Amino acid sequence: MPQTTMTVRLNETLRDFVAANVGERGAYENVSEYMRDLIRRDKERVERETFDRLKAELAQAYAAPESAYKPLTAAAVIARNRS
């Protein structure tokens, strides 16, 4: 997979925090490893929140009485989820 280099500007407080988590004193060997882990964790969080919303919607739909169901097109679902 091709890699991309990104530049991130941090204020002194954040820079010191990152430095404390990298190298001999920290849990990560280098800043890149730390950033990749943070991004992966955030991606997992977003995916988990999305899945939890879907589960909640499905639970609500399955709990509804049959009379509450209405026909719905795929286009209507897509439009609803964009907002």
PDB file of C-alpha atoms in Angstrom:
ATOM      1  CA  MET A   1       0.000   0.000   0.000  1.00  0.00           C
ATOM      2  CA  PRO A   2       1.469   3.407  -0.926  1.00  0.00           C
ATOM      3  CA  GLN A   3       2.286   5.667   1.961  1.00  0.00           C
ATOM      4  CA  THR A   4       1.740   9.400   2.251  1.00  0.00           C
ATOM      5  CA  THR A   5       3.718  11.859   4.298  1.00  0.00           C
ATOM      6  CA  MET A   6       1.711  14.414   6.240  1.00  0.00           C
ATOM      7  CA  THR A   7       2.864  17.418   8.210  1.00  0.00           C
ATOM      8  CA  VAL A   8       1.156  18.144  11.509  1.00  0.00           C
ATOM      9  CA  ARG A   9       1.624  21.342  13.472  1.00  0.00           C
ATOM     10  CA  LEU A  10       1.292  21.066  17.247  1.00  0.00           C
ATOM     11  CA  ASN A  11       1.439  23.646  19.970  1.00  0.00           C
ATOM     12  CA  GLU A  12       4.029  23.179  22.686  1.00  0.00           C
ATOM     13  CA  THR A  13       1.670  21.416  25.080  1.00  0.00           C
ATOM     14  CA  LEU A  14       0.633  18.811  22.498  1.00  0.00           C
ATOM     15  CA  ARG A  15       4.212  18.408  21.281  1.00  0.00           C
ATOM     16  CA  ASP A  16       5.366  17.670  24.836  1.00  0.00           C
ATOM     17  CA  PHE A  17       2.515  15.201  25.299  1.00  0.00           C
ATOM     18  CA  VAL A  18       3.479  13.345  22.126  1.00  0.00           C
ATOM     19  CA  ALA A  19       7.143  13.355  23.140  1.00  0.00           C
ATOM     20  CA  ALA A  20       6.204  11.808  26.488  1.00  0.00           C
ATOM     21  CA  ASN A  21       4.526   8.909  24.658  1.00  0.00           C
ATOM     22  CA  VAL A  22       7.367   8.249  22.204  1.00  0.00           C
ATOM     23  CA  GLY A  23      10.840   6.822  22.652  1.00  0.00           C
ATOM     24  CA  GLU A  24      12.330   5.235  25.727  1.00  0.00           C
ATOM     25  CA  ARG A  25       9.878   7.016  28.023  1.00  0.00           C
ATOM     26  CA  GLY A  26       6.751   6.151  26.067  1.00  0.00           C
ATOM     27  CA  ALA A  27       4.785   3.263  24.619  1.00  0.00           C
ATOM     28  CA  TYR A  28       5.692   4.019  20.987  1.00  0.00           C
ATOM     29  CA  GLU A  29       9.025   3.843  19.177  1.00  0.00           C
ATOM     30  CA  ASN A  30       8.370   6.916  17.029  1.00  0.00           C
ATOM     31  CA  VAL A  31       5.813   9.622  16.308  1.00  0.00           C
ATOM     32  CA  SER A  32       4.592   7.892  13.130  1.00  0.00           C
ATOM     33  CA  GLU A  33       3.749   4.728  15.054  1.00  0.00           C
ATOM     34  CA  TYR A  34       1.897   6.801  17.650  1.00  0.00           C
ATOM     35  CA  MET A  35      -0.089   8.723  15.029  1.00  0.00           C
ATOM     36  CA  ARG A  36      -1.035   5.553  13.132  1.00  0.00           C
ATOM     37  CA  ASP A  37      -2.309   3.992  16.353  1.00  0.00           C
ATOM     38  CA  LEU A  38      -4.346   7.098  17.224  1.00  0.00           C
ATOM     39  CA  ILE A  39      -5.873   7.178  13.748  1.00  0.00           C
ATOM     40  CA  ARG A  40      -6.689   3.451  13.827  1.00  0.00           C
ATOM     41  CA  ARG A  41      -8.359   3.822  17.225  1.00  0.00           C
ATOM     42  CA  ASP A  42     -10.379   6.797  16.036  1.00  0.00           C
ATOM     43  CA  LYS A  43     -11.410   4.902  12.891  1.00  0.00           C
ATOM     44  CA  GLU A  44     -12.519   1.949  15.040  1.00  0.00           C
ATOM     45  CA  ARG A  45     -14.487   4.336  17.295  1.00  0.00           C
ATOM     46  CA  VAL A  46     -16.309   5.863  14.322  1.00  0.00           C
ATOM     47  CA  GLU A  47     -17.083   2.410  12.904  1.00  0.00           C
ATOM     48  CA  ARG A  48     -18.330   1.193  16.296  1.00  0.00           C
ATOM     49  CA  GLU A  49     -20.567   4.271  16.707  1.00  0.00           C
ATOM     50  CA  THR A  50     -21.972   3.747  13.205  1.00  0.00           C
ATOM     51  CA  PHE A  51     -22.661   0.079  13.937  1.00  0.00           C
ATOM     52  CA  ASP A  52     -24.280   0.945  17.285  1.00  0.00           C
ATOM     53  CA  ARG A  53     -26.596   3.449  15.557  1.00  0.00           C
ATOM     54  CA  LEU A  54     -27.562   0.778  13.038  1.00  0.00           C
ATOM     55  CA  LYS A  55     -28.250  -1.747  15.816  1.00  0.00           C
ATOM     56  CA  ALA A  56     -30.416   0.802  17.648  1.00  0.00           C
ATOM     57  CA  GLU A  57     -32.417   1.554  14.496  1.00  0.00           C
ATOM     58  CA  LEU A  58     -32.912  -2.144  13.794  1.00  0.00           C
ATOM     59  CA  ALA A  59     -33.960  -2.834  17.383  1.00  0.00           C
ATOM     60  CA  GLN A  60     -36.492  -0.023  17.175  1.00  0.00           C
ATOM     61  CA  ALA A  61     -37.785  -1.299  13.829  1.00  0.00           C
ATOM     62  CA  TYR A  62     -38.174  -4.867  15.075  1.00  0.00           C
ATOM     63  CA  ALA A  63     -39.973  -3.657  18.209  1.00  0.00           C
ATOM     64  CA  ALA A  64     -42.531  -1.670  16.198  1.00  0.00           C
ATOM     65  CA  PRO A  65     -45.942  -3.183  15.548  1.00  0.00           C
ATOM     66  CA  GLU A  66     -46.623  -4.476  12.039  1.00  0.00           C
ATOM     67  CA  SER A  67     -49.038  -1.583  11.428  1.00  0.00           C
ATOM     68  CA  ALA A  68     -46.172   0.914  11.826  1.00  0.00           C
ATOM     69  CA  TYR A  69     -44.314  -0.430   8.776  1.00  0.00           C
ATOM     70  CA  LYS A  70     -44.493   1.632   5.565  1.00  0.00           C
ATOM     71  CA  PRO A  71     -43.107   0.962   2.109  1.00  0.00           C
ATOM     72  CA  LEU A  72     -39.769   2.676   1.578  1.00  0.00           C
ATOM     73  CA  THR A  73     -37.547   2.861  -1.477  1.00  0.00           C
ATOM     74  CA  ALA A  74     -33.780   2.518  -1.448  1.00  0.00           C
ATOM     75  CA  ALA A  75     -33.514   6.116  -2.707  1.00  0.00           C
ATOM     76  CA  ALA A  76     -35.539   7.349   0.274  1.00  0.00           C
ATOM     77  CA  VAL A  77     -33.282   5.489   2.707  1.00  0.00           C
ATOM     78  CA  ILE A  78     -30.156   6.895   1.083  1.00  0.00           C
ATOM     79  CA  ALA A  79     -31.594  10.421   1.156  1.00  0.00           C
ATOM     80  CA  ARG A  80     -32.569  10.062   4.812  1.00  0.00           C
ATOM     81  CA  ASN A  81     -29.108   8.850   5.806  1.00  0.00           C
ATOM     82  CA  ARG A  82     -27.378  11.789   4.091  1.00  0.00           C
ATOM     83  CA  SER A  83     -28.826  14.253   6.559  1.00  0.00           C
TER      84      SER A  83
END
